[in-house]
Amino acid sequence: MEKWKNIELSGFADEISPDLAEQIRVLKKLGMNHVEMRGVNGKGLVEYPLDEVEKIKEQLDENEIHLSSVGSPIGKIPITEDFEEHFALFRHTVNIAHVMEVPYIRMFSFFMPEGEDPEKYHDEVFRRVGRMADYAAQHNVILLHENEKEIYGDVADRCRQLMEEFYGEHFKAVFDFANFVQCHQDTKEAYEMLKPYIAYVHVKDALWENGQVVPAGHGDGNVQEILKDLLGNGYQGFLSLEPHLADFTGFASLEQNGAKKEKMPGEDSFTLAHDSLMKILENI
């Protein structure tokens, strides 16, 4: 990492364990001092009242761990579902970001009804996202749109539509390799389309044939090639590990007594994700 002083590693530590103390232990063991906080002590961070968020922050501060982003579920509801209650959760999430002293909030652009053309919902998506983007600007936070499967912005073209409309100081893009692969979106094509807008990277990889998530560099996400270009062009920001490797059994080293594990322990999967990324950075 010595060469890459312009980047920081982070990750979804709730994949290590629901327990915050255990999350912190593993992060520190790996030399990481940032977390993309999604779940903590068995609940989503956005479900906590602000006084309890302050206590979580105290525990992080005591261990010199900082948030890279609030890993929120904002925008991860059906586009046909009422928006007002969700917008109230969004406002609460903005307050949580302020308590946590982090500008970034990860968000999505709403699930599309199965089998329907997403363009049918273009106007409603843009109305909702625009309302959130305006609120973000008013309250000095930065929304990071993730290319999640089955939402409006799941493929590169629709992600670019959102960026062309809303990109700016308070609305930017997350690039997630595996999610694009799982949508059968070529990641190199997506990267070229979205390169000007990328402010944050989720590091996970997947296989084209079946969408299985695998360690970075072992799938069809072109992770090393894209990171080489991104870092070579001066990217400054976070590489956030999102292992999703609990079911991964692809390496002989993960076998015990000749039988593959049914589930990989959280610490092992997070460590494998970390080590796979470190190998890619060394190769670059």
Short mmCIF file of C-alpha atoms in Angstrom, two decimals:
data_model
loop_
_atom_site.label_atom_id
_atom_site.label_comp_id
_atom_site.label_asym_id
_atom_site.label_seq_id
_atom_site.Cartn_x
_atom_site.Cartn_y
_atom_site.Cartn_z
CA MET A 1 0.00 0.00 0.00
CA GLU A 2 3.01 2.31 0.35
CA LYS A 3 2.72 3.32 -3.31
CA TRP A 4 -1.00 4.08 -3.06
CA LYS A 5 -1.04 6.83 -0.48
CA ASN A 6 -3.99 8.44 -2.25
CA ILE A 7 -6.37 5.59 -1.39
CA GLU A 8 -7.81 4.12 1.80
CA LEU A 9 -9.23 0.66 2.39
CA SER A 10 -12.66 0.30 3.94
CA GLY A 11 -15.29 -2.40 3.98
CA PHE A 12 -18.66 -3.75 5.09
CA ALA A 13 -17.52 -5.12 8.41
CA ASP A 14 -20.97 -6.50 9.24
CA GLU A 15 -19.90 -9.39 7.00
CA ILE A 16 -17.28 -10.19 9.65
CA SER A 17 -19.79 -10.31 12.50
CA PRO A 18 -22.88 -8.45 13.69
CA ASP A 19 -20.89 -7.52 16.82
CA LEU A 20 -19.13 -4.17 16.60
CA ALA A 21 -16.29 -5.20 18.91
CA GLU A 22 -15.54 -8.18 16.65
CA GLN A 23 -15.74 -5.99 13.56
CA ILE A 24 -13.22 -3.61 15.10
CA ARG A 25 -10.88 -6.43 16.11
CA VAL A 26 -10.63 -7.81 12.58
CA LEU A 27 -10.34 -4.39 10.96
CA LYS A 28 -7.43 -3.55 13.27
CA LYS A 29 -5.82 -6.94 12.64
CA LEU A 30 -5.84 -6.14 8.92
CA GLY A 31 -4.45 -2.66 9.49
CA MET A 32 -7.67 -0.95 8.38
CA ASN A 33 -9.04 2.15 10.07
CA HIS A 34 -12.22 2.76 8.04
CA VAL A 35 -15.54 0.96 7.85
CA GLU A 36 -18.52 1.35 5.52
CA MET A 37 -21.13 0.90 8.20
CA ARG A 38 -24.28 -0.93 7.13
CA GLY A 39 -25.15 -3.23 10.04
CA VAL A 40 -23.96 -3.02 13.62
CA ASN A 41 -24.84 -5.14 16.64
CA GLY A 42 -27.59 -6.91 14.73
CA LYS A 43 -29.43 -3.89 13.29
CA GLY A 44 -29.02 -1.56 10.35
CA LEU A 45 -27.20 1.62 11.33
CA VAL A 46 -30.08 3.71 9.97
CA GLU A 47 -32.47 1.98 12.40
CA TYR A 48 -30.76 3.48 15.45
CA PRO A 49 -31.89 6.69 17.15
CA LEU A 50 -29.25 9.43 17.16
CA ASP A 51 -28.33 9.01 20.83
CA GLU A 52 -27.40 5.38 20.18
CA VAL A 53 -25.52 6.37 17.03
CA GLU A 54 -23.43 8.66 19.23
CA LYS A 55 -22.53 5.68 21.47
CA ILE A 56 -21.50 3.64 18.42
CA LYS A 57 -19.31 6.52 17.29
CA GLU A 58 -17.69 6.70 20.73
CA GLN A 59 -16.71 3.03 20.44
CA LEU A 60 -15.28 3.64 16.98
CA ASP A 61 -13.41 6.73 18.13
CA GLU A 62 -11.87 4.83 21.04
CA ASN A 63 -10.41 2.42 18.48
CA GLU A 64 -9.46 5.07 15.90
CA ILE A 65 -11.90 3.64 13.35
CA HIS A 66 -13.74 6.09 11.08
CA LEU A 67 -16.64 5.75 8.67
CA SER A 68 -15.87 5.92 4.98
CA SER A 69 -19.60 6.02 4.20
CA VAL A 70 -22.98 5.26 5.69
CA GLY A 71 -23.86 1.99 3.94
CA SER A 72 -27.54 2.90 3.82
CA PRO A 73 -30.47 1.12 2.14
CA ILE A 74 -31.85 4.42 0.84
CA GLY A 75 -33.49 3.93 -2.54
CA LYS A 76 -33.57 0.17 -2.10
CA ILE A 77 -37.36 -0.12 -2.18
CA PRO A 78 -39.74 -0.79 -5.08
CA ILE A 79 -40.42 2.28 -7.20
CA THR A 80 -44.13 1.50 -6.78
CA GLU A 81 -43.91 1.82 -2.98
CA ASP A 82 -44.91 5.07 -1.29
CA PHE A 83 -41.94 7.43 -0.98
CA GLU A 84 -42.83 9.66 1.97
CA GLU A 85 -41.99 7.22 4.77
CA HIS A 86 -38.77 6.32 2.98
CA PHE A 87 -37.87 9.99 2.59
CA ALA A 88 -38.27 10.38 6.35
CA LEU A 89 -35.74 7.55 6.77
CA PHE A 90 -33.47 9.37 4.33
CA ARG A 91 -33.62 12.55 6.41
CA HIS A 92 -32.74 10.49 9.50
CA THR A 93 -29.83 8.94 7.58
CA VAL A 94 -28.50 12.41 6.78
CA ASN A 95 -28.58 13.21 10.50
CA ILE A 96 -26.69 9.98 11.21
CA ALA A 97 -24.02 10.99 8.68
CA HIS A 98 -23.61 14.28 10.54
CA VAL A 99 -23.27 12.50 13.90
CA MET A 100 -20.72 10.12 12.36
CA GLU A 101 -18.87 13.05 10.78
CA VAL A 102 -18.87 11.39 7.35
CA PRO A 103 -20.01 13.12 4.14
CA TYR A 104 -20.85 9.99 2.13
CA ILE A 105 -24.17 8.12 2.05
CA ARG A 106 -24.49 5.07 -0.21
CA MET A 107 -27.88 4.96 -2.00
CA PHE A 108 -29.82 3.33 -4.84
CA SER A 109 -32.32 4.22 -7.56
CA PHE A 110 -35.28 1.95 -6.68
CA PHE A 111 -36.21 -1.58 -7.65
CA MET A 112 -38.06 -1.99 -10.94
CA PRO A 113 -41.13 -4.23 -11.26
CA GLU A 114 -40.07 -7.58 -12.66
CA GLY A 115 -40.46 -7.89 -16.42
CA GLU A 116 -41.23 -4.21 -17.00
CA ASP A 117 -39.16 -1.70 -18.96
CA PRO A 118 -37.28 0.50 -16.46
CA GLU A 119 -37.74 3.49 -18.77
CA LYS A 120 -41.44 3.38 -17.91
CA TYR A 121 -40.43 4.62 -14.44
CA HIS A 122 -37.80 7.13 -15.57
CA ASP A 123 -39.73 10.22 -14.50
CA GLU A 124 -40.65 8.91 -11.05
CA VAL A 125 -37.08 7.72 -10.40
CA PHE A 126 -35.70 11.10 -11.38
CA ARG A 127 -38.27 12.91 -9.27
CA ARG A 128 -37.33 10.92 -6.18
CA VAL A 129 -33.59 11.00 -6.75
CA GLY A 130 -33.78 14.71 -7.52
CA ARG A 131 -35.57 15.36 -4.26
CA MET A 132 -32.89 13.48 -2.34
CA ALA A 133 -30.09 15.19 -4.25
CA ASP A 134 -31.56 18.61 -3.42
CA TYR A 135 -31.83 17.67 0.26
CA ALA A 136 -28.24 16.40 0.22
CA ALA A 137 -27.02 19.70 -1.17
CA GLN A 138 -29.00 21.66 1.42
CA HIS A 139 -27.56 19.55 4.27
CA ASN A 140 -24.01 19.16 2.98
CA VAL A 141 -23.76 15.42 2.42
CA ILE A 142 -22.70 13.48 -0.68
CA LEU A 143 -24.93 10.76 -2.14
CA LEU A 144 -23.10 7.83 -3.71
CA HIS A 145 -25.26 5.95 -6.20
CA GLU A 146 -24.50 2.23 -6.36
CA ASN A 147 -25.22 0.14 -9.46
CA GLU A 148 -27.26 -2.52 -7.67
CA LYS A 149 -28.99 -5.35 -9.51
CA GLU A 150 -32.61 -4.82 -10.59
CA ILE A 151 -32.79 -1.12 -9.74
CA TYR A 152 -33.19 1.62 -12.36
CA GLY A 153 -29.45 2.34 -12.38
CA ASP A 154 -28.27 -1.25 -12.65
CA VAL A 155 -26.57 -1.01 -16.06
CA ALA A 156 -24.09 1.59 -17.24
CA ASP A 157 -26.36 3.53 -19.59
CA ARG A 158 -28.98 4.23 -16.93
CA CYS A 159 -26.27 5.00 -14.36
CA ARG A 160 -24.91 7.55 -16.81
CA GLN A 161 -28.39 9.04 -17.26
CA LEU A 162 -28.54 9.64 -13.51
CA MET A 163 -25.06 11.12 -13.46
CA GLU A 164 -25.73 13.44 -16.40
CA GLU A 165 -28.76 14.77 -14.55
CA PHE A 166 -27.52 14.94 -10.95
CA TYR A 167 -23.72 14.62 -10.81
CA GLY A 168 -22.03 17.35 -8.84
CA GLU A 169 -20.60 18.20 -5.45
CA HIS A 170 -23.35 16.26 -3.67
CA PHE A 171 -24.11 13.36 -6.04
CA LYS A 172 -21.50 10.91 -7.35
CA ALA A 173 -21.09 7.30 -8.45
CA VAL A 174 -20.04 4.10 -6.72
CA PHE A 175 -18.47 1.58 -9.09
CA ASP A 176 -19.30 -2.02 -8.13
CA PHE A 177 -17.65 -4.65 -10.35
CA ALA A 178 -19.70 -7.69 -9.29
CA ASN A 179 -23.07 -5.99 -9.60
CA PHE A 180 -22.34 -5.09 -13.21
CA VAL A 181 -21.21 -8.65 -13.98
CA GLN A 182 -24.40 -10.01 -12.44
CA CYS A 183 -26.39 -7.74 -14.77
CA HIS A 184 -24.34 -8.98 -17.75
CA GLN A 185 -22.92 -5.51 -18.17
CA ASP A 186 -19.34 -5.49 -19.42
CA THR A 187 -17.35 -3.76 -16.68
CA LYS A 188 -14.79 -2.20 -19.02
CA GLU A 189 -17.57 -0.64 -21.05
CA ALA A 190 -19.27 0.55 -17.85
CA TYR A 191 -16.03 1.99 -16.54
CA GLU A 192 -15.40 4.00 -19.70
CA MET A 193 -18.94 5.39 -19.55
CA LEU A 194 -18.82 6.26 -15.85
CA LYS A 195 -15.16 7.13 -15.32
CA PRO A 196 -15.76 10.90 -14.90
CA TYR A 197 -18.30 10.31 -12.14
CA ILE A 198 -16.64 7.64 -9.95
CA ALA A 199 -15.94 8.81 -6.41
CA TYR A 200 -16.02 5.49 -4.55
CA VAL A 201 -15.33 1.83 -5.37
CA HIS A 202 -16.85 -1.39 -4.02
CA VAL A 203 -14.40 -4.24 -4.43
CA LYS A 204 -16.05 -7.55 -5.21
CA ASP A 205 -15.91 -9.74 -8.29
CA ALA A 206 -18.29 -12.26 -9.92
CA LEU A 207 -18.51 -14.92 -12.59
CA TRP A 208 -20.32 -14.05 -15.83
CA GLU A 209 -21.84 -17.50 -16.28
CA ASN A 210 -23.76 -17.71 -13.01
CA GLY A 211 -23.22 -14.47 -11.10
CA GLN A 212 -21.40 -16.17 -8.21
CA VAL A 213 -19.37 -13.71 -6.18
CA VAL A 214 -15.68 -14.61 -6.00
CA PRO A 215 -12.56 -12.92 -4.58
CA ALA A 216 -11.38 -9.87 -6.52
CA GLY A 217 -9.37 -10.90 -9.55
CA HIS A 218 -10.93 -14.36 -9.82
CA GLY A 219 -14.05 -13.36 -11.76
CA ASP A 220 -15.05 -11.52 -14.90
CA GLY A 221 -15.11 -8.01 -13.45
CA ASN A 222 -11.72 -6.94 -14.90
CA VAL A 223 -10.88 -5.66 -11.43
CA GLN A 224 -7.11 -5.38 -11.85
CA GLU A 225 -7.30 -3.76 -15.28
CA ILE A 226 -9.84 -1.17 -14.20
CA LEU A 227 -8.14 -0.38 -10.88
CA LYS A 228 -4.84 0.04 -12.70
CA ASP A 229 -6.38 2.67 -14.95
CA LEU A 230 -8.34 4.32 -12.15
CA LEU A 231 -5.37 4.59 -9.79
CA GLY A 232 -3.01 5.50 -12.61
CA ASN A 233 -5.24 8.44 -13.44
CA GLY A 234 -5.03 9.81 -9.91
CA TYR A 235 -8.08 8.36 -8.17
CA GLN A 236 -8.17 9.52 -4.56
CA GLY A 237 -10.65 7.83 -2.28
CA PHE A 238 -11.86 4.56 -0.84
CA LEU A 239 -11.67 0.98 -2.02
CA SER A 240 -14.38 -0.67 0.05
CA LEU A 241 -14.45 -4.44 0.52
CA GLU A 242 -17.85 -6.07 0.18
CA PRO A 243 -16.86 -9.75 0.33
CA HIS A 244 -20.18 -11.62 -0.10
CA LEU A 245 -18.01 -14.75 0.17
CA ALA A 246 -19.80 -16.75 2.86
CA ASP A 247 -20.79 -19.35 0.24
CA PHE A 248 -17.51 -19.27 -1.67
CA THR A 249 -15.74 -22.66 -1.68
CA GLY A 250 -13.52 -22.32 -4.71
CA PHE A 251 -10.04 -22.62 -3.21
CA ALA A 252 -8.47 -25.85 -1.96
CA SER A 253 -7.08 -23.90 0.99
CA LEU A 254 -10.63 -23.47 2.22
CA GLU A 255 -11.22 -27.21 2.48
CA GLN A 256 -11.05 -29.14 5.71
CA ASN A 257 -10.38 -32.88 5.79
CA GLY A 258 -11.19 -33.10 2.09
CA ALA A 259 -14.66 -31.58 2.53
CA LYS A 260 -15.48 -28.02 1.58
CA LYS A 261 -17.00 -25.75 4.17
CA GLU A 262 -20.67 -25.01 3.79
CA LYS A 263 -20.19 -21.47 5.07
CA MET A 264 -16.98 -19.53 5.36
CA PRO A 265 -16.66 -17.70 8.72
CA GLY A 266 -17.00 -13.94 8.43
CA GLU A 267 -13.45 -13.20 9.50
CA ASP A 268 -12.11 -15.66 6.92
CA SER A 269 -14.20 -14.27 4.07
CA PHE A 270 -13.33 -10.67 4.91
CA THR A 271 -9.63 -11.57 5.19
CA LEU A 272 -9.75 -13.38 1.85
CA ALA A 273 -11.36 -10.33 0.24
CA HIS A 274 -8.71 -8.09 1.80
CA ASP A 275 -5.81 -10.30 0.74
CA SER A 276 -7.16 -10.64 -2.81
CA LEU A 277 -7.32 -6.87 -3.18
CA MET A 278 -3.83 -6.45 -1.71
CA LYS A 279 -2.48 -8.91 -4.27
CA ILE A 280 -4.06 -6.90 -7.08
CA LEU A 281 -2.57 -3.66 -5.73
CA GLU A 282 0.85 -5.33 -5.54
CA ASN A 283 0.50 -6.53 -9.14
CA ILE A 284 -0.43 -3.04 -10.27
#
